[in-house]
Coordinates of C-alpha atoms in Angstrom, one line a residue:
X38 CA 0.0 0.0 0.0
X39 CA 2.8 2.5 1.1
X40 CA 4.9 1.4 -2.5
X41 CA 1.5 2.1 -4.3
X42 CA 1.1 5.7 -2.7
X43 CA 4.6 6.5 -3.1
X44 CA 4.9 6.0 -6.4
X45 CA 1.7 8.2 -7.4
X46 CA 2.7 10.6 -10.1
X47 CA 1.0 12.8 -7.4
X48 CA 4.1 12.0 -5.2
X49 CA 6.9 14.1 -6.4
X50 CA 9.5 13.3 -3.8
X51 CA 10.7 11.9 -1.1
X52 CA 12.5 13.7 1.5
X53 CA 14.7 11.6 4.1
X54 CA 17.0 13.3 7.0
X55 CA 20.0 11.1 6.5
X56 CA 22.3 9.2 5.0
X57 CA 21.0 5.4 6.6
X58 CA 17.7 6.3 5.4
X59 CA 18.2 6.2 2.1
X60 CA 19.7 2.5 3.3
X61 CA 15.8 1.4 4.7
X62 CA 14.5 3.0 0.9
X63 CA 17.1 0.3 -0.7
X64 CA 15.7 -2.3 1.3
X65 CA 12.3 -2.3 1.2
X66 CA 11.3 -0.7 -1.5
X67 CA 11.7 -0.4 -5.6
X68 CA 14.2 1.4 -7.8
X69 CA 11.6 4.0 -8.8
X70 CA 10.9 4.8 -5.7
X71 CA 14.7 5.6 -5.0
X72 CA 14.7 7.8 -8.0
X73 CA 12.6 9.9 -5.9
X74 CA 14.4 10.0 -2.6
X75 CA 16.5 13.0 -1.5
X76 CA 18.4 13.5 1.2
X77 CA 17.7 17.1 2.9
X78 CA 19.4 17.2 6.6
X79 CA 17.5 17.8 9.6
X80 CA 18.4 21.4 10.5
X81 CA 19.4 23.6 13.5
X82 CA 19.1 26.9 14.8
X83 CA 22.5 28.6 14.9
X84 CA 22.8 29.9 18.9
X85 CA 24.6 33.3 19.2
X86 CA 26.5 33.3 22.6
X87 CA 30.2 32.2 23.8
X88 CA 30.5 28.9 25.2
X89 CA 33.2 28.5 28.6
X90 CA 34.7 25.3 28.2
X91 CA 37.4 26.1 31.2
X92 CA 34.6 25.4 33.9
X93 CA 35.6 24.2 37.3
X94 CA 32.2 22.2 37.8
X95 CA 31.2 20.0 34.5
X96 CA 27.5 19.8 33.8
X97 CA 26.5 16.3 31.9
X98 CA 23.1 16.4 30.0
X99 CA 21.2 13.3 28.9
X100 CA 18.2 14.2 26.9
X101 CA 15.4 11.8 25.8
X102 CA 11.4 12.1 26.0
X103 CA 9.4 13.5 28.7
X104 CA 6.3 11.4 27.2
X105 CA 7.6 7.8 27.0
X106 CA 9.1 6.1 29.7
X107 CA 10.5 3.2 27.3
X108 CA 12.4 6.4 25.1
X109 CA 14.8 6.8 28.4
X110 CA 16.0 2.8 27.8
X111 CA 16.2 3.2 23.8
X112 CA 18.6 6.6 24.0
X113 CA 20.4 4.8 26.3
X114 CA 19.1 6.3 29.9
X115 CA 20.2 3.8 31.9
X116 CA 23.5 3.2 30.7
X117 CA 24.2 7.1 31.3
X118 CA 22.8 6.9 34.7
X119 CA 25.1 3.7 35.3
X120 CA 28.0 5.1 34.2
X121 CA 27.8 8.5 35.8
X122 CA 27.0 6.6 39.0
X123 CA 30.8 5.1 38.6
X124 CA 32.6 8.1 36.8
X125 CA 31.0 10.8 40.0
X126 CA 32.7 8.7 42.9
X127 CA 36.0 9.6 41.3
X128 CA 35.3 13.5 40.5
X129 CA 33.5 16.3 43.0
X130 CA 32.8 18.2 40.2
X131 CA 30.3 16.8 37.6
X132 CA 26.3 16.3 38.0
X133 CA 24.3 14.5 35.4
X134 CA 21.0 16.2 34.2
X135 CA 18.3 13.8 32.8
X136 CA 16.0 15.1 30.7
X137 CA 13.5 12.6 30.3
X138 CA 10.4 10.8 31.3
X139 CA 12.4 8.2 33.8
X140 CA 10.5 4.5 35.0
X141 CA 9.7 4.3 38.5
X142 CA 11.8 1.5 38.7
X143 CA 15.2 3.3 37.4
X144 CA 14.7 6.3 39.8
X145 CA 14.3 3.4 43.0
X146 CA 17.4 2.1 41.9
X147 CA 19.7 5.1 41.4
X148 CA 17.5 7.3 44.2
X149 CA 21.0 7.8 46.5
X150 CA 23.3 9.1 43.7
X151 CA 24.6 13.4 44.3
X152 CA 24.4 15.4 41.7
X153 CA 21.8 13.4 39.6
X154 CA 18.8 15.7 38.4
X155 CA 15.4 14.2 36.9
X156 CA 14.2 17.0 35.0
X157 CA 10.6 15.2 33.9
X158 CA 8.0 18.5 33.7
X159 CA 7.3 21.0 30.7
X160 CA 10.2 22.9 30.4
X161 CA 10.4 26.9 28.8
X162 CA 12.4 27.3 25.9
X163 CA 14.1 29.6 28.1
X164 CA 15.1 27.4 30.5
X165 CA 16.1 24.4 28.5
X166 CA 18.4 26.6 26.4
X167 CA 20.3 27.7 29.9
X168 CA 20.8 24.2 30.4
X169 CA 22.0 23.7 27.0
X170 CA 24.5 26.4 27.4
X171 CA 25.9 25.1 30.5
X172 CA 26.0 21.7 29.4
X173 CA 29.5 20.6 29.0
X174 CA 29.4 17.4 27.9
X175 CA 26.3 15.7 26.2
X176 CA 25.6 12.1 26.9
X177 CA 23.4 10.1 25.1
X178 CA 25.0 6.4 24.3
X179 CA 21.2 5.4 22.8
X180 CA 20.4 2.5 20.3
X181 CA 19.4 4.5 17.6
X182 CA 20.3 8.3 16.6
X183 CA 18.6 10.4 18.9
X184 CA 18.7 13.4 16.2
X185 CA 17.1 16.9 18.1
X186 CA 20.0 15.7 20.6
X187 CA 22.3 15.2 18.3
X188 CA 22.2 18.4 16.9
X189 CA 21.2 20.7 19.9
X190 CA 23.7 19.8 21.3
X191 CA 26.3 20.4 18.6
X192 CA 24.6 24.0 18.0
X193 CA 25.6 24.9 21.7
X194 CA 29.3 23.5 20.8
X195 CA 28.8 20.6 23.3
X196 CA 31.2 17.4 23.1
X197 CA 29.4 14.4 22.4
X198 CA 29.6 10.8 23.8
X199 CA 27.1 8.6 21.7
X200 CA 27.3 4.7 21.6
X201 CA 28.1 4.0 17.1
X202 CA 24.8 3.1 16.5
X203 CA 22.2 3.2 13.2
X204 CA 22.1 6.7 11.7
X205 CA 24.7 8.0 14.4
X206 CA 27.5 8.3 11.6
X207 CA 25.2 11.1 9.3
X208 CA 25.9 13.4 11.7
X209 CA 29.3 13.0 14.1
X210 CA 32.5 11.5 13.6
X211 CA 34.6 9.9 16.1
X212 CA 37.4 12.2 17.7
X213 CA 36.5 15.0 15.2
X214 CA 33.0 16.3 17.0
X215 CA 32.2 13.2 19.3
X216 CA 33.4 10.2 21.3
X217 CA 31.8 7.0 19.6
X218 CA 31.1 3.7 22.0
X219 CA 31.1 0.5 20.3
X220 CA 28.0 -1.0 20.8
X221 CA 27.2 -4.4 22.7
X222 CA 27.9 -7.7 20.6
X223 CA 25.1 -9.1 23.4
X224 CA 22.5 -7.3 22.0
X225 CA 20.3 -9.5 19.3
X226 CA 17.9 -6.8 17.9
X227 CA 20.9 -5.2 16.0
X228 CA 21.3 -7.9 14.2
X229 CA 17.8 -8.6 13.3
X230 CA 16.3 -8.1 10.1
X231 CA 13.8 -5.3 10.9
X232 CA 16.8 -2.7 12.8
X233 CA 16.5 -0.8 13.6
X234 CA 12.3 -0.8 13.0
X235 CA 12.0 -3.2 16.2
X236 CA 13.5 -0.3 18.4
X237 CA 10.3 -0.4 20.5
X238 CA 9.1 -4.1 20.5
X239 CA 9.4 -5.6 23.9
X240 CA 12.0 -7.9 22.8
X241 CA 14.7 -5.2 21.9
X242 CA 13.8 -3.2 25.1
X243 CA 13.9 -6.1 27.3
X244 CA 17.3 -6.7 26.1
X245 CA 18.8 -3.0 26.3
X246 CA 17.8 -3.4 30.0
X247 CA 20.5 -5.9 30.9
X248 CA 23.8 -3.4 30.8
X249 CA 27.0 -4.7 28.8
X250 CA 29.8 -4.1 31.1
X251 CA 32.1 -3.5 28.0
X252 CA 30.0 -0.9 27.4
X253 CA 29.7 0.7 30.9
X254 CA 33.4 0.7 31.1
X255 CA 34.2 2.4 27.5
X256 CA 31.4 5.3 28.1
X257 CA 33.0 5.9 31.6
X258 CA 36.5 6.0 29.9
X259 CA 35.3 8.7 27.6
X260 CA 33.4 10.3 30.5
X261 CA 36.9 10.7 32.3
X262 CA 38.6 12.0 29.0
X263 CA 36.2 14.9 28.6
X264 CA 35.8 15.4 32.5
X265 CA 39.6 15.8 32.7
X266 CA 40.3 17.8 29.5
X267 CA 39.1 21.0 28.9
X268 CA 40.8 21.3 25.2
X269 CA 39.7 18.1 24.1
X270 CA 35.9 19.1 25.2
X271 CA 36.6 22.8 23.6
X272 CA 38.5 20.8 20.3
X273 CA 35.0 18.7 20.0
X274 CA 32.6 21.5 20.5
X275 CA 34.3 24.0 18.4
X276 CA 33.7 21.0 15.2
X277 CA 29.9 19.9 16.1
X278 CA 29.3 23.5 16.9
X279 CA 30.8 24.7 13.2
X280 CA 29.0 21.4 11.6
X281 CA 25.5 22.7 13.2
X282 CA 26.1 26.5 11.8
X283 CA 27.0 24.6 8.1
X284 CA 26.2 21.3 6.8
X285 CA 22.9 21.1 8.9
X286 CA 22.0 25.0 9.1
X287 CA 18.6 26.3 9.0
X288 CA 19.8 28.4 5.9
X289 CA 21.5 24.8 4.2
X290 CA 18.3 23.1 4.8
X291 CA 15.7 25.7 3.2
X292 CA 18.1 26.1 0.4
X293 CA 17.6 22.4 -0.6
X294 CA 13.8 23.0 0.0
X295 CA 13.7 25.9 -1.8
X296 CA 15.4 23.5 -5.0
X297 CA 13.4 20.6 -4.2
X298 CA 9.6 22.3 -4.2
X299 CA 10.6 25.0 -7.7
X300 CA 11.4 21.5 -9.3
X301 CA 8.1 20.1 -8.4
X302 CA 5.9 22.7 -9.3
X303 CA 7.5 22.7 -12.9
X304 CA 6.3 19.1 -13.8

């Protein structure tokens, strides 16, 4: 049905945010329909302020979905929570905010960790840009791109510590913008068929659940890198921050819009 629709002369386009995407188009669906698909980047604002990266105290932000409780296991919640539990006996300095919808369950377990903030309510846009600005170090090792993060964070010139998973390659790099995690060989739903479409089945989440101790340990080695070096942090911000203001601009994007919508009104 979706084939059918997509190749209606009526249809004059399909626009996809990145690179892997165009990968699920090969995959499931005909070469005319690939004919069709073009890649337009999801876009950012540019953010107009000077970012400190020679702070004393080191702000860590994890961001996922104040809606749906099963978002804070897929952008990789509680494998942040775990690891800043380990990395924050070892420095006085860092807290970890969470912004996302958290399970009852998570916030038992973790209830006696300093410094870790639950930030679950409506926020301003106000507000959560402060917190962007004084984030230092964005972590978000999920199982699949989480993209607004991605790129908000990149915008406010933040480091980023993401575990190498689908679509995480279309936008940062390893040791040019970002600190890329391998992820767990444990996990089966990577390998299935249907990834990363079987993000949110119960068999995929139920496996996310049960931490990889590889894992753990290589996210809390690049927690201490970035904790402990302010020119590596300033080095990684300074790229995603200049990637933000070009290759995924608001002007880029509109641009290729702009191209994409002319064309189709001609035919």
């Amino acid at each position: 049905i979706i084939q059918e629709k997509l190749l209606s002369p009526l249809c004059k386009r399909i626009i996809v945010f990145n690179e892997s995407s165009i990968s699920e188009i090969k995959k499931y669906f005909s070469k005319e329909i690939l004919k069709k698909t073009i890649l337009v980047h999801a876009a950012v604002l540019k953010q107009n302020f000077k970012k400190n990266y020679n702070k004393k105290n080191i702000q860590i932000t994890f961001i996922g979905s104040t809606g749906n409780p099963d978002d804070f296991y897929i952008k990789g919640g509680l494998e942040a929570i775990e690891s800043f539990k380990r990395v924050s006996k070892e420095f006085s300095n860092i807290k970890l905010i969470v912004r996302c919808k958290v399970p009852e369950e998570v916030k038992e377990k973790y209830k006696n960790i300093k410094n870790l903030i639950v930030l679950e309510n409506n926020l301003t846009y106000n507000r959560w840009s402060k917190i962007l600005r004084g984030t230092d170090i964005c972590l978000n090792p999920g199982h699949v791109y989480p993209l607004m993060a991605t790129l908000e964070s990149m915008s406010f010139g933040t480091p980023i510590i993401m575990l190498d998973s689908w679509g995480v390659k279309d936008y940062l790099t390893n040791q040019k913008n970002s600190l890329l995690i391998k992820p767990s060989d444990k996990i089966q739903g990577y390998k299935a068929e249907d990834y990363p479409l079987n993000i949110r089945t119960k068999n995929f989440i139920k496996e996310i659940k049960k931490l990889d101790e590889r894992v753990i340990k290589d996210i809390c080695e690049a927690l201490r890198k970035l904790i402990k070096n302010s020119k590596l942090r300033e080095r990684l911000g300074r790229r995603g921050r200049h990637d933000a203001e070009t290759k995924f601009s608001i002007e880029t994007r509109n641009r290729k819009l702009k191209m994409i919508f002319d064309e189709a009104l001609k035919k």
